[in-house]
Amino acid sequence: MSSTPQPRRLARRLTAGAAVLAAAVGVTATALPAGAESAPPRTGRTVDVQLLSFNDFHGNLEPPQGSSGMVEEIQPDGSKKKIPAGGVEYLAQSLRTARKGHPYSITAAAGDLVGASPLLSGLFHDEPTVEAMNKLGLDVTSVGNHEFDEGRMELTRLQKGGCHPKDGCYEDGKKFRGADFPYLTANVTDEKTGKPLLRPYSVWQRKGVKIGFIGVTLEGTPDVVNADGVKGLKFHDEVETINKYAKVLNKQGVKAIVALIHEGGLPASTSYNYNCDSPGPGDGISGPITDIAKHITPQVDALVTGHTHQAYACTIPDPSGRPRTVTSAASFGKLYTDTTLTYDRRTHDIVRTSVKAPGTANHVVNREQPKAADMTSLIARWNKLAAPVANRPVGHISADIAGRGANAPESPLGDVISDAQLEATKAADKGGAELALMNPGGIRSDLAYKAAGGEGDGVVTYGEAFTVQPFTNMMNVVDLTGEQLLTGLQQQVSGPNAADPKILQVSRGLTYTLDLTKSGADRIVKDSVKLNGAPLDPAKTYRVAMNEFLAGGGDGFTAFKNAKNKYVGPSDLDAFTAYLTAHSSASGPLDPPKADRITVVK
């Protein structure tokens, strides 16, 4: 990586709106491109612009392991097939192949490019991922909630460049140059000045074609990141913000607009090629993005979304009733979306058509294609720097231990992690914990039995453990009454989590019944909650271990913010690796737990 900035990609030049900058400095799934009832004539008046997009990359430079590296495809006979996918070597190659024959091509992303990253990127504060995004030709991205994991100053550094304030420069004579592409933060403003943290929008231009991009993250970002990461910032409503800047762009003569939104939906199927427009447009998708899409001004022509790590290419009617594309490409670089925007040179707007082809489609980033050589070199260079830390064995397992890919309220890896946290904090001089709770979103991967490198099958390296627990949250041990603990358990399935439950992983000894036939807080069967066989006593005080994110009320668990008598222990990652080392060996590997602490009634 050169210490001097390389020439910017003039062919994909992005310019920020002058008025706002002054203030701010201020088988495939198809969807209709949306709108007009007939196809535009293929004349010199219109030009097809290719929009390639992805989201939630999370620093997965190397192919993700286990179920995290699989996509599900519906076969012609209705059966389902798992396909290994992802890895920046293949993502870059896929995008470069897709661009061939398209003189007008834009590559955009919808946030969470970094954060919760595997060690190869996370160890270096995600500089390797930003470098990779520069190389693969990313033009613009919205910010995601994970871009705030290390705070506003670190996000600003990723945009503008410069060596890390504590760790410095990682390679002699090389200074991190930052992102060649703009991070858009239209709905994130400074509490004191009211101005956007970074650019609110950008405009892509080529030969008279102008397309505006507005980037937002979910308004609820403060609820899903540590408080320190968003201190001094205010997060605004997604719809109001996008509609506001759509008007600004229109006044500047930019009529073709794409919104990059780090908020998403939940398709009825996990298969990437599921038809979410059956029986009607958008009928096969639910979740926050559906309401957002229905209220964003018709001035916006397409929505690229993320956050939920799901795959979909749908049409959801805009407020005028015209269908509009809403897409998401799963996560970790396993898919990319190819959308055709038909640009009218006379009106300077997108002509929404009812023609299915070329339309919009998600494509698998398969691992059978050639690797992008420059990405292979990038990975090798950073791996050499990371090797002394990453390759150290920390444990042994007898089979895959499912975490992120468990597809069940309780995961085997969740049991291992919560047990590890209890063990690290149960001694009287270590916090005196009686039980531990782990938020499911903090478990970022599985532990795969098959070796990822030269360590051997069944060997868990520090790098693999880091991929599972990349946040390095500090463990807290706090006092909670039985009543507060019960309220916390009920918050898994009520309030903000009613529509999308967040089931905490629990340590050995804590058991209860989750009745999914009921609704809201009643899903937690009160009389079933027991600790070491004894019913939970509402009046008794319990010592509970959890990471600092949960202790701060993250993910909607406000009951835990009222805890008292806090003890700060080791990091969650240190607790995890110490447990693996203490409870496994080459001759006695750790078996996957049964995951039978939570009884689920369906």
Coordinates of C-alpha atoms in Angstrom, one line a residue:
M1 CA 0.0 0.0 0.0
S2 CA 1.6 3.2 -1.2
S3 CA 2.3 6.0 1.3
T4 CA 1.0 8.5 -1.2
P5 CA -2.6 8.6 -2.5
Q6 CA -3.1 6.9 -5.8
P7 CA -5.0 8.7 -8.6
R8 CA -8.7 8.7 -7.9
R9 CA -11.0 6.8 -10.3
L10 CA -12.0 9.7 -12.6
A11 CA -14.3 7.4 -14.5
R12 CA -16.4 6.8 -11.5
R13 CA -16.1 10.3 -10.1
L14 CA -18.4 11.1 -7.1
T15 CA -19.0 14.7 -6.2
A16 CA -20.8 15.9 -3.1
G17 CA -23.6 18.4 -3.5
A18 CA -22.1 21.8 -3.0
A19 CA -24.9 23.3 -1.0
V20 CA -24.9 20.5 1.5
L21 CA -21.2 20.3 1.7
A22 CA -21.1 24.0 2.6
A23 CA -23.6 23.3 5.4
A24 CA -22.1 20.0 6.5
V25 CA -18.5 20.9 6.7
G26 CA -20.4 20.3 6.6
V27 CA -31.3 -19.8 -10.3
T28 CA -31.7 -15.8 -9.4
A29 CA -34.2 -13.7 -7.6
T30 CA -35.6 -11.0 -9.9
A31 CA -37.5 -7.8 -9.2
L32 CA -38.9 -5.2 -11.6
P33 CA -37.0 -1.9 -11.9
A34 CA -40.4 -0.4 -10.9
G35 CA -42.9 2.1 -12.1
A36 CA -44.0 3.1 -15.5
E37 CA -46.4 0.8 -17.3
S38 CA -44.4 0.3 -20.5
A39 CA -40.8 -0.2 -21.4
P40 CA -38.8 2.8 -22.7
P41 CA -37.7 2.8 -26.2
R42 CA -34.0 1.7 -26.6
T43 CA -32.9 4.8 -28.4
G44 CA -30.2 7.4 -27.9
R45 CA -32.4 9.1 -25.4
T46 CA -32.0 6.4 -22.7
V47 CA -28.9 4.6 -21.4
D48 CA -28.8 1.6 -19.1
V49 CA -26.7 2.2 -15.9
Q50 CA -25.5 -0.9 -14.1
L51 CA -25.8 -0.7 -10.3
L52 CA -23.8 -3.4 -8.5
S53 CA -24.3 -3.5 -4.7
F54 CA -23.6 -5.5 -1.6
N55 CA -23.9 -4.9 2.2
D56 CA -22.7 -6.2 5.6
F57 CA -19.3 -7.3 4.5
H58 CA -18.0 -7.1 8.1
G59 CA -14.3 -7.4 7.1
N60 CA -14.6 -10.9 5.7
L61 CA -11.6 -10.8 3.5
E62 CA -11.1 -14.5 3.6
P63 CA -13.9 -16.9 2.8
P64 CA -16.2 -17.1 5.9
Q65 CA -16.2 -20.5 7.6
G66 CA -19.0 -23.0 8.4
S67 CA -22.6 -22.0 7.7
S68 CA -21.5 -18.3 7.6
G69 CA -19.9 -19.1 4.2
M70 CA -23.0 -20.7 2.6
V71 CA -25.9 -19.5 0.6
E72 CA -29.1 -21.5 0.0
E73 CA -30.4 -21.9 -3.5
I74 CA -33.8 -23.2 -4.5
Q75 CA -33.4 -25.8 -7.3
P76 CA -35.8 -26.2 -10.2
D77 CA -37.4 -29.3 -8.5
G78 CA -38.0 -27.3 -5.3
S79 CA -35.2 -28.8 -3.4
K80 CA -32.5 -26.6 -1.7
K81 CA -28.8 -26.6 -2.2
K82 CA -26.0 -25.1 -0.1
I83 CA -23.3 -23.3 -2.1
P84 CA -20.0 -22.1 -0.5
A85 CA -19.6 -18.4 -1.2
G86 CA -17.8 -15.2 -0.2
G87 CA -14.3 -14.0 0.3
V88 CA -12.9 -10.7 -1.2
E89 CA -10.8 -12.6 -3.8
Y90 CA -14.1 -13.9 -5.3
L91 CA -16.2 -10.8 -4.7
A92 CA -13.7 -8.6 -6.5
Q93 CA -13.5 -11.1 -9.4
S94 CA -17.3 -11.3 -9.6
L95 CA -17.8 -7.6 -9.7
R96 CA -15.1 -7.1 -12.3
T97 CA -16.6 -9.8 -14.5
A98 CA -20.1 -8.3 -14.1
R99 CA -18.8 -4.8 -15.2
K100 CA -17.6 -6.1 -18.6
G101 CA -19.6 -4.7 -21.4
H102 CA -21.2 -2.0 -19.2
P103 CA -19.7 1.5 -19.9
Y104 CA -22.0 2.9 -17.2
S105 CA -21.4 0.9 -14.0
I106 CA -21.6 2.0 -10.3
T107 CA -20.7 -0.1 -7.3
A108 CA -22.4 0.8 -4.0
A109 CA -22.8 -0.6 -0.5
A110 CA -25.3 -0.3 2.3
G111 CA -23.1 -0.2 5.4
D112 CA -21.3 -2.4 7.9
L113 CA -18.4 -2.9 5.6
V114 CA -16.3 -3.1 8.8
G115 CA -16.9 -3.9 12.4
A116 CA -17.4 -7.3 14.0
S117 CA -14.7 -8.4 11.6
P118 CA -12.5 -11.5 11.6
L119 CA -9.0 -11.0 13.1
L120 CA -7.3 -10.4 9.7
S121 CA -9.2 -7.1 9.5
G122 CA -10.2 -6.4 13.1
L123 CA -6.7 -6.7 14.4
F124 CA -5.7 -3.8 12.3
H125 CA -8.8 -1.6 13.0
D126 CA -10.2 -2.7 9.6
E127 CA -7.6 -0.9 7.5
P128 CA -7.2 -4.1 5.3
T129 CA -10.9 -4.0 4.4
V130 CA -10.9 -0.3 3.4
E131 CA -7.9 -1.0 1.3
A132 CA -9.7 -4.0 -0.3
M133 CA -12.8 -1.9 -1.0
N134 CA -10.6 0.8 -2.7
K135 CA -9.1 -1.9 -4.9
L136 CA -12.3 -3.6 -5.9
G137 CA -13.8 -0.3 -7.1
L138 CA -16.4 0.6 -4.5
D139 CA -17.9 4.0 -5.4
V140 CA -20.0 4.9 -2.4
T141 CA -21.5 3.4 0.8
S142 CA -23.9 4.4 3.5
V143 CA -22.6 4.1 7.1
G144 CA -23.9 1.1 9.2
N145 CA -24.2 0.7 12.9
H146 CA -20.9 -1.2 13.1
E147 CA -19.0 1.6 11.6
F148 CA -19.5 3.2 15.1
D149 CA -18.0 0.3 17.1
E150 CA -14.8 2.3 17.7
G151 CA -16.4 5.7 17.8
R152 CA -16.8 8.7 15.5
M153 CA -13.1 9.6 15.4
E154 CA -12.2 6.2 14.2
L155 CA -14.9 6.3 11.5
T156 CA -13.6 9.7 10.4
R157 CA -10.1 8.2 10.2
L158 CA -11.3 5.3 8.0
Q159 CA -12.7 8.0 5.7
K160 CA -9.8 10.5 5.7
G161 CA -6.8 8.3 6.4
G162 CA -3.9 8.5 8.8
C163 CA -2.4 6.0 11.2
H164 CA -4.2 4.7 14.3
P165 CA -3.8 7.1 17.2
K166 CA -2.7 4.3 19.6
D167 CA -1.3 1.5 17.4
G168 CA 0.3 3.7 14.9
C169 CA 1.2 2.6 11.3
Y170 CA 1.3 -1.2 10.7
E171 CA 3.8 -1.2 7.9
D172 CA 7.1 0.7 7.8
G173 CA 7.0 3.7 5.5
K174 CA 3.3 3.2 4.7
K175 CA 0.6 5.5 5.9
F176 CA -3.1 4.4 5.8
R177 CA -4.7 6.6 3.1
G178 CA -8.3 6.1 4.0
A179 CA -11.3 5.3 1.8
D180 CA -11.4 6.4 -1.9
F181 CA -15.2 6.2 -1.6
P182 CA -17.4 8.4 0.5
Y183 CA -19.1 7.1 3.6
L184 CA -22.6 8.8 3.7
T185 CA -24.1 9.7 7.0
A186 CA -27.2 11.8 6.1
N187 CA -29.1 10.9 9.3
V188 CA -26.2 11.1 11.7
T189 CA -25.5 14.6 13.0
D190 CA -23.4 16.3 15.6
E191 CA -25.5 17.1 18.7
K192 CA -23.9 20.5 19.1
T193 CA -23.7 21.7 15.4
G194 CA -26.6 19.8 13.9
K195 CA -24.4 19.1 10.9
P196 CA -24.0 15.6 9.3
L197 CA -20.9 13.7 10.6
L198 CA -19.7 13.0 7.1
R199 CA -21.3 13.7 3.7
P200 CA -25.0 13.2 3.5
Y201 CA -25.1 12.4 -0.2
S202 CA -22.9 12.1 -3.3
V203 CA -23.5 12.3 -7.0
W204 CA -22.0 9.9 -9.5
Q205 CA -21.4 11.4 -13.0
R206 CA -20.4 10.1 -16.4
K207 CA -20.9 11.7 -19.8
G208 CA -23.9 13.7 -18.7
V209 CA -25.5 10.9 -16.6
K210 CA -25.9 12.0 -13.0
I211 CA -27.2 9.7 -10.2
G212 CA -27.5 10.8 -6.6
F213 CA -26.9 8.6 -3.6
I214 CA -28.3 9.3 -0.1
G215 CA -26.9 7.2 2.7
V216 CA -28.4 6.5 6.1
T217 CA -28.1 4.0 8.9
L218 CA -30.9 2.7 11.1
E219 CA -32.3 5.3 13.5
G220 CA -31.9 2.8 16.3
T221 CA -28.1 2.6 16.0
P222 CA -27.6 3.8 19.6
D223 CA -29.6 0.8 20.8
V224 CA -27.3 -1.7 19.1
V225 CA -23.8 -0.3 19.8
N226 CA -21.9 0.7 22.9
A227 CA -22.8 4.1 24.2
D228 CA -19.3 5.4 23.9
G229 CA -19.3 4.8 20.1
V230 CA -22.1 7.2 19.5
K231 CA -21.4 9.8 22.2
G232 CA -22.2 13.3 21.0
L233 CA -24.2 12.1 17.9
K234 CA -27.9 12.2 17.1
F235 CA -29.6 9.6 14.8
H236 CA -32.6 10.8 12.8
D237 CA -35.6 9.1 11.1
E238 CA -34.6 7.3 7.9
V239 CA -37.6 8.4 5.9
E240 CA -37.6 12.0 6.9
T241 CA -33.9 12.3 6.2
I242 CA -34.0 10.6 2.8
N243 CA -37.0 12.7 1.7
K244 CA -35.2 15.9 2.8
Y245 CA -32.1 15.2 0.8
A246 CA -34.1 14.0 -2.2
K247 CA -35.5 17.5 -2.4
V248 CA -32.0 19.0 -2.1
L249 CA -30.8 16.8 -5.0
N250 CA -33.8 17.7 -7.1
K251 CA -33.1 21.4 -6.7
Q252 CA -29.6 20.8 -8.0
G253 CA -31.0 19.1 -11.1
V254 CA -30.3 15.5 -9.9
K255 CA -33.5 13.6 -10.6
A256 CA -32.1 10.0 -10.5
I257 CA -31.7 9.0 -6.9
V258 CA -30.7 5.8 -5.0
A259 CA -31.1 5.4 -1.3
L260 CA -28.5 3.3 0.6
I261 CA -30.2 2.3 3.8
H262 CA -28.6 0.3 6.6
E263 CA -31.9 -1.2 7.7
G264 CA -33.5 -4.3 6.2
G265 CA -36.2 -6.8 5.9
L266 CA -37.0 -10.4 6.6
P267 CA -38.0 -12.5 3.5
A268 CA -40.2 -15.5 4.1
S269 CA -37.4 -17.8 2.9
T270 CA -33.7 -17.9 3.5
S271 CA -33.0 -19.0 -0.1
Y272 CA -31.4 -16.1 -2.0
N273 CA -33.4 -16.8 -5.1
Y274 CA -36.8 -16.9 -3.3
N275 CA -39.4 -14.9 -5.1
C276 CA -40.4 -12.3 -2.6
D277 CA -42.9 -10.7 -5.1
S278 CA -45.2 -13.7 -4.9
P279 CA -48.2 -13.6 -4.9
G280 CA -47.9 -9.8 -5.3
P281 CA -45.1 -7.2 -5.2
G282 CA -43.4 -7.3 -1.8
D283 CA -45.8 -9.9 -0.3
G284 CA -42.9 -12.2 0.6
I285 CA -41.0 -9.7 2.8
S286 CA -41.6 -8.1 6.2
G287 CA -39.6 -6.2 8.7
P288 CA -38.7 -2.5 9.2
I289 CA -37.7 -1.9 5.5
T290 CA -41.2 -2.5 4.3
D291 CA -42.7 0.4 6.2
I292 CA -39.7 2.6 5.3
A293 CA -40.0 1.8 1.6
K294 CA -43.7 2.7 1.5
H295 CA -43.0 6.2 2.9
I296 CA -39.9 7.3 1.0
T297 CA -40.6 9.9 -1.6
P298 CA -41.2 8.6 -5.2
Q299 CA -38.3 10.9 -6.1
V300 CA -36.1 8.0 -5.0
D301 CA -35.8 5.3 -7.7
A302 CA -34.3 2.3 -5.9
L303 CA -33.4 1.2 -2.3
V304 CA -30.3 -0.7 -1.5
T305 CA -30.6 -2.1 2.0
G306 CA -28.8 -4.2 4.7
H307 CA -28.5 -4.9 8.4
T308 CA -30.6 -8.0 8.6
H309 CA -28.1 -10.1 6.6
Q310 CA -30.9 -11.4 4.4
A311 CA -31.1 -11.8 0.6
Y312 CA -33.9 -10.4 -1.4
A313 CA -34.7 -8.5 -4.6
C314 CA -38.3 -7.3 -4.2
T315 CA -40.6 -4.5 -5.4
I316 CA -42.5 -2.5 -2.8
P317 CA -44.8 0.2 -3.9
D318 CA -43.7 3.8 -3.2
P319 CA -46.2 6.4 -1.8
S320 CA -47.6 7.0 -5.3
G321 CA -48.4 3.3 -5.7
R322 CA -45.6 2.5 -8.3
P323 CA -43.4 -0.5 -7.6
R324 CA -39.8 0.2 -6.7
T325 CA -36.9 -2.1 -6.2
V326 CA -35.7 -2.9 -2.7
T327 CA -32.6 -5.2 -2.5
S328 CA -30.2 -6.8 -0.1
A329 CA -27.3 -9.1 -0.8
A330 CA -27.1 -11.2 2.4
S331 CA -23.7 -10.6 4.1
F332 CA -20.0 -11.3 4.2
G333 CA -19.6 -10.8 0.4
K334 CA -21.5 -14.0 -0.4
L335 CA -23.8 -12.3 -2.9
Y336 CA -23.9 -9.1 -5.0
T337 CA -26.9 -7.5 -6.6
D338 CA -27.0 -6.4 -10.2
T339 CA -29.7 -3.7 -10.9
T340 CA -30.3 -2.0 -14.2
L341 CA -31.3 1.7 -14.0
T342 CA -32.6 3.1 -17.3
Y343 CA -31.6 6.7 -17.4
D344 CA -33.5 9.2 -19.6
R345 CA -31.1 11.9 -20.8
R346 CA -34.0 14.3 -21.5
T347 CA -35.7 14.2 -18.1
H348 CA -32.4 13.3 -16.2
D349 CA -34.4 10.7 -14.3
I350 CA -34.7 6.9 -14.1
V351 CA -37.4 5.4 -16.3
R352 CA -39.0 2.7 -14.2
T353 CA -40.2 -0.1 -16.4
S354 CA -42.4 -3.1 -16.0
V355 CA -39.9 -5.3 -18.0
K356 CA -38.5 -8.1 -16.0
A357 CA -35.3 -8.2 -18.0
P358 CA -32.7 -7.0 -17.3
G359 CA -34.3 -5.9 -14.0
T360 CA -32.6 -6.8 -10.7
A361 CA -31.0 -10.0 -9.5
N362 CA -28.9 -11.4 -6.7
H363 CA -25.9 -13.4 -7.8
V364 CA -23.8 -15.9 -5.8
V365 CA -20.1 -15.0 -5.3
N366 CA -19.0 -18.6 -5.9
R367 CA -15.6 -20.0 -5.1
E368 CA -15.2 -21.9 -8.3
Q369 CA -14.2 -18.8 -10.3
P370 CA -10.6 -17.6 -10.5
K371 CA -9.4 -15.5 -7.5
A372 CA -8.5 -11.8 -8.0
A373 CA -4.7 -11.8 -7.8
D374 CA -4.4 -8.4 -6.2
M375 CA -6.8 -9.5 -3.4
T376 CA -4.8 -12.7 -2.9
S377 CA -1.6 -10.5 -2.5
L378 CA -3.4 -8.2 -0.1
I379 CA -4.6 -11.1 2.1
A380 CA -1.1 -12.6 2.1
R381 CA 0.5 -9.3 3.1
W382 CA -1.8 -8.7 6.1
N383 CA -1.8 -12.4 7.1
K384 CA 2.0 -12.2 7.5
L385 CA 1.6 -9.3 9.9
A386 CA -1.2 -11.1 11.8
A387 CA 0.3 -14.6 11.8
P388 CA 2.1 -14.5 15.2
V389 CA -1.3 -13.7 16.9
A390 CA -3.8 -15.4 14.6
N391 CA -2.3 -18.9 14.3
R392 CA -1.8 -19.6 18.0
P393 CA -3.9 -22.7 18.9
V394 CA -6.3 -22.0 21.8
G395 CA -8.4 -25.2 21.8
H396 CA -9.7 -28.3 20.1
I397 CA -13.2 -29.4 19.1
S398 CA -14.6 -32.8 18.0
A399 CA -17.1 -31.4 15.4
D400 CA -18.6 -28.2 14.2
I401 CA -20.1 -26.0 17.0
A402 CA -22.8 -23.9 15.5
G403 CA -23.3 -20.4 16.6
R404 CA -24.4 -17.8 14.1
G405 CA -25.7 -20.6 11.8
A406 CA -27.6 -22.6 14.4
N407 CA -31.1 -21.4 13.3
A408 CA -32.5 -22.1 16.7
P409 CA -33.1 -19.8 19.8
E410 CA -30.3 -21.6 21.7
S411 CA -27.1 -22.4 19.9
P412 CA -24.4 -24.9 21.0
L413 CA -21.8 -22.2 20.7
G414 CA -23.9 -19.8 22.7
D415 CA -23.8 -22.4 25.5
V416 CA -20.0 -22.6 25.3
I417 CA -19.6 -18.8 25.4
S418 CA -22.0 -18.3 28.3
D419 CA -20.3 -21.1 30.2
A420 CA -16.9 -19.5 29.5
Q421 CA -18.2 -16.2 30.8
L422 CA -19.5 -17.8 34.0
E423 CA -16.3 -19.6 34.6
A424 CA -14.2 -16.5 34.2
T425 CA -16.3 -14.5 36.7
K426 CA -17.6 -17.0 39.3
A427 CA -14.8 -16.9 41.8
A428 CA -15.5 -14.6 44.7
D429 CA -12.5 -12.4 43.8
K430 CA -13.5 -12.4 40.1
G431 CA -17.1 -11.0 40.6
G432 CA -18.9 -13.9 42.2
A433 CA -21.2 -14.6 39.3
E434 CA -23.9 -17.2 39.6
L435 CA -25.0 -17.2 36.0
A436 CA -24.1 -15.6 32.7
L437 CA -26.1 -14.1 29.8
M438 CA -24.8 -13.6 26.3
N439 CA -26.5 -11.5 23.5
P440 CA -26.9 -13.6 20.3
G441 CA -25.8 -10.8 18.0
G442 CA -22.4 -10.9 19.6
I443 CA -21.8 -14.4 18.3
R444 CA -20.5 -13.7 14.8
S445 CA -19.7 -17.1 13.4
D446 CA -19.5 -20.8 14.0
L447 CA -16.5 -22.9 15.1
A448 CA -15.7 -25.1 12.2
Y449 CA -14.0 -28.5 12.6
K450 CA -12.3 -28.4 9.2
A451 CA -9.0 -26.6 9.2
A452 CA -9.0 -23.2 7.6
G453 CA -5.2 -23.2 7.2
G454 CA -2.4 -25.4 8.2
E455 CA -3.4 -25.8 11.9
G456 CA -5.1 -29.2 11.4
D457 CA -8.8 -30.3 11.6
G458 CA -10.4 -29.7 15.0
V459 CA -7.8 -27.1 16.1
V460 CA -9.3 -23.7 17.2
T461 CA -6.9 -20.8 16.6
Y462 CA -6.9 -17.5 18.2
G463 CA -7.9 -16.0 14.9
E464 CA -11.0 -18.3 14.7
A465 CA -12.0 -17.5 18.3
F466 CA -11.6 -13.8 17.4
T467 CA -13.9 -14.2 14.5
V468 CA -16.6 -15.6 16.8
Q469 CA -16.1 -12.8 19.5
P470 CA -14.6 -9.8 17.7
F471 CA -15.8 -6.9 19.9
T472 CA -13.6 -7.5 22.9
N473 CA -16.3 -6.3 25.3
M474 CA -15.3 -6.3 28.9
M475 CA -17.2 -8.6 31.2
N476 CA -19.4 -7.1 33.9
V477 CA -20.8 -8.8 37.0
V478 CA -23.8 -7.0 38.5
D479 CA -26.5 -7.4 41.1
L480 CA -30.0 -8.1 39.7
T481 CA -33.0 -9.1 41.6
G482 CA -35.0 -12.1 40.5
E483 CA -37.7 -9.7 39.3
Q484 CA -35.2 -7.7 37.2
L485 CA -33.7 -10.9 35.8
L486 CA -37.2 -12.1 34.8
T487 CA -38.0 -8.7 33.2
G488 CA -34.8 -9.0 31.2
L489 CA -35.7 -12.4 30.0
Q490 CA -39.2 -11.1 29.0
Q491 CA -37.5 -8.3 27.0
Q492 CA -36.1 -10.9 24.7
V493 CA -39.6 -11.3 23.2
S494 CA -41.3 -8.0 24.0
G495 CA -41.0 -4.3 23.5
P496 CA -38.4 -3.5 20.8
N497 CA -37.7 -7.2 20.4
A498 CA -41.4 -8.4 20.0
A499 CA -41.2 -8.6 16.2
D500 CA -37.6 -9.9 16.0
P501 CA -36.8 -11.8 19.3
K502 CA -33.3 -11.7 20.6
I503 CA -32.9 -14.8 22.7
L504 CA -30.0 -14.6 25.2
Q505 CA -27.7 -17.5 25.5
V506 CA -27.6 -18.8 29.0
S507 CA -25.0 -20.5 31.2
R508 CA -25.3 -24.0 32.6
G509 CA -27.8 -24.2 35.4
L510 CA -30.3 -21.6 34.1
T511 CA -33.3 -23.2 32.5
Y512 CA -36.7 -22.0 31.4
T513 CA -39.5 -22.5 28.8
L514 CA -40.0 -20.3 25.8
D515 CA -43.6 -20.7 24.5
L516 CA -43.8 -19.4 21.0
T517 CA -47.5 -20.1 20.8
K518 CA -48.0 -17.0 23.0
S519 CA -47.2 -13.4 22.4
G520 CA -45.0 -10.7 24.0
A521 CA -43.7 -11.2 27.5
D522 CA -46.0 -14.2 28.1
R523 CA -43.7 -16.2 25.8
I524 CA -41.4 -16.6 28.9
V525 CA -43.2 -19.1 31.2
K526 CA -42.6 -17.4 34.6
D527 CA -42.8 -20.5 36.7
S528 CA -40.4 -22.4 34.5
V529 CA -37.4 -20.1 35.2
K530 CA -35.0 -22.0 37.5
L531 CA -31.3 -21.6 38.5
N532 CA -29.6 -24.9 39.4
G533 CA -33.1 -26.5 39.8
A534 CA -34.5 -23.8 42.2
P535 CA -37.3 -21.5 41.1
L536 CA -36.2 -17.9 40.5
D537 CA -36.9 -15.8 43.6
P538 CA -38.2 -12.3 42.6
A539 CA -36.9 -10.8 45.9
K540 CA -33.5 -12.5 45.9
T541 CA -30.4 -10.7 44.6
Y542 CA -28.3 -12.7 42.0
R543 CA -24.8 -12.0 40.7
V544 CA -25.1 -12.0 36.9
A545 CA -22.3 -11.9 34.3
M546 CA -22.8 -10.2 31.0
N547 CA -20.7 -8.1 28.6
E548 CA -20.7 -4.4 28.9
F549 CA -22.9 -4.0 25.9
L550 CA -25.8 -5.9 27.6
A551 CA -25.0 -4.2 30.9
G552 CA -25.5 -0.9 29.2
G553 CA -29.0 -1.9 28.1
G554 CA -28.0 -2.8 24.5
D555 CA -30.4 -4.6 22.2
G556 CA -33.4 -3.3 24.1
F557 CA -32.5 -5.0 27.5
T558 CA -33.2 -1.9 29.5
A559 CA -33.8 -3.9 32.7
F560 CA -30.1 -4.5 33.0
K561 CA -29.3 -0.8 33.1
N562 CA -30.7 -0.7 36.6
A563 CA -28.2 -3.2 38.0
K564 CA -26.0 -2.4 40.9
N565 CA -22.6 -3.3 42.4
K566 CA -20.8 -3.7 39.1
Y567 CA -17.5 -5.6 38.9
V568 CA -15.4 -5.3 35.7
G569 CA -13.7 -8.6 34.7
P570 CA -11.7 -9.8 31.6
S571 CA -12.8 -9.3 28.0
D572 CA -15.3 -11.7 26.6
L573 CA -12.7 -12.9 24.1
D574 CA -10.2 -13.7 26.9
A575 CA -12.9 -15.6 28.8
F576 CA -13.7 -17.6 25.7
T577 CA -10.2 -18.5 24.7
A578 CA -9.3 -19.4 28.4
Y579 CA -12.3 -21.7 28.5
L580 CA -11.4 -23.5 25.3
T581 CA -7.8 -24.0 26.5
A582 CA -8.9 -25.3 29.9
H583 CA -11.6 -27.7 28.6
S584 CA -10.0 -29.2 25.5
S585 CA -6.9 -30.9 24.2
A586 CA -5.8 -32.8 21.1
S587 CA -6.7 -36.1 22.8
G588 CA -9.8 -34.7 24.5
P589 CA -11.5 -32.2 22.2
L590 CA -14.6 -30.3 23.3
D591 CA -17.9 -31.8 22.1
P592 CA -20.7 -29.6 20.9
P593 CA -23.2 -29.0 23.8
K594 CA -26.7 -30.3 23.5
A595 CA -28.3 -26.8 23.6
D596 CA -31.1 -28.0 25.9
R597 CA -31.3 -25.2 28.5
I598 CA -34.2 -23.4 26.9
T599 CA -37.2 -25.6 26.2
V600 CA -39.0 -24.2 23.1
V601 CA -42.8 -24.8 22.6
K602 CA -43.9 -24.1 19.0

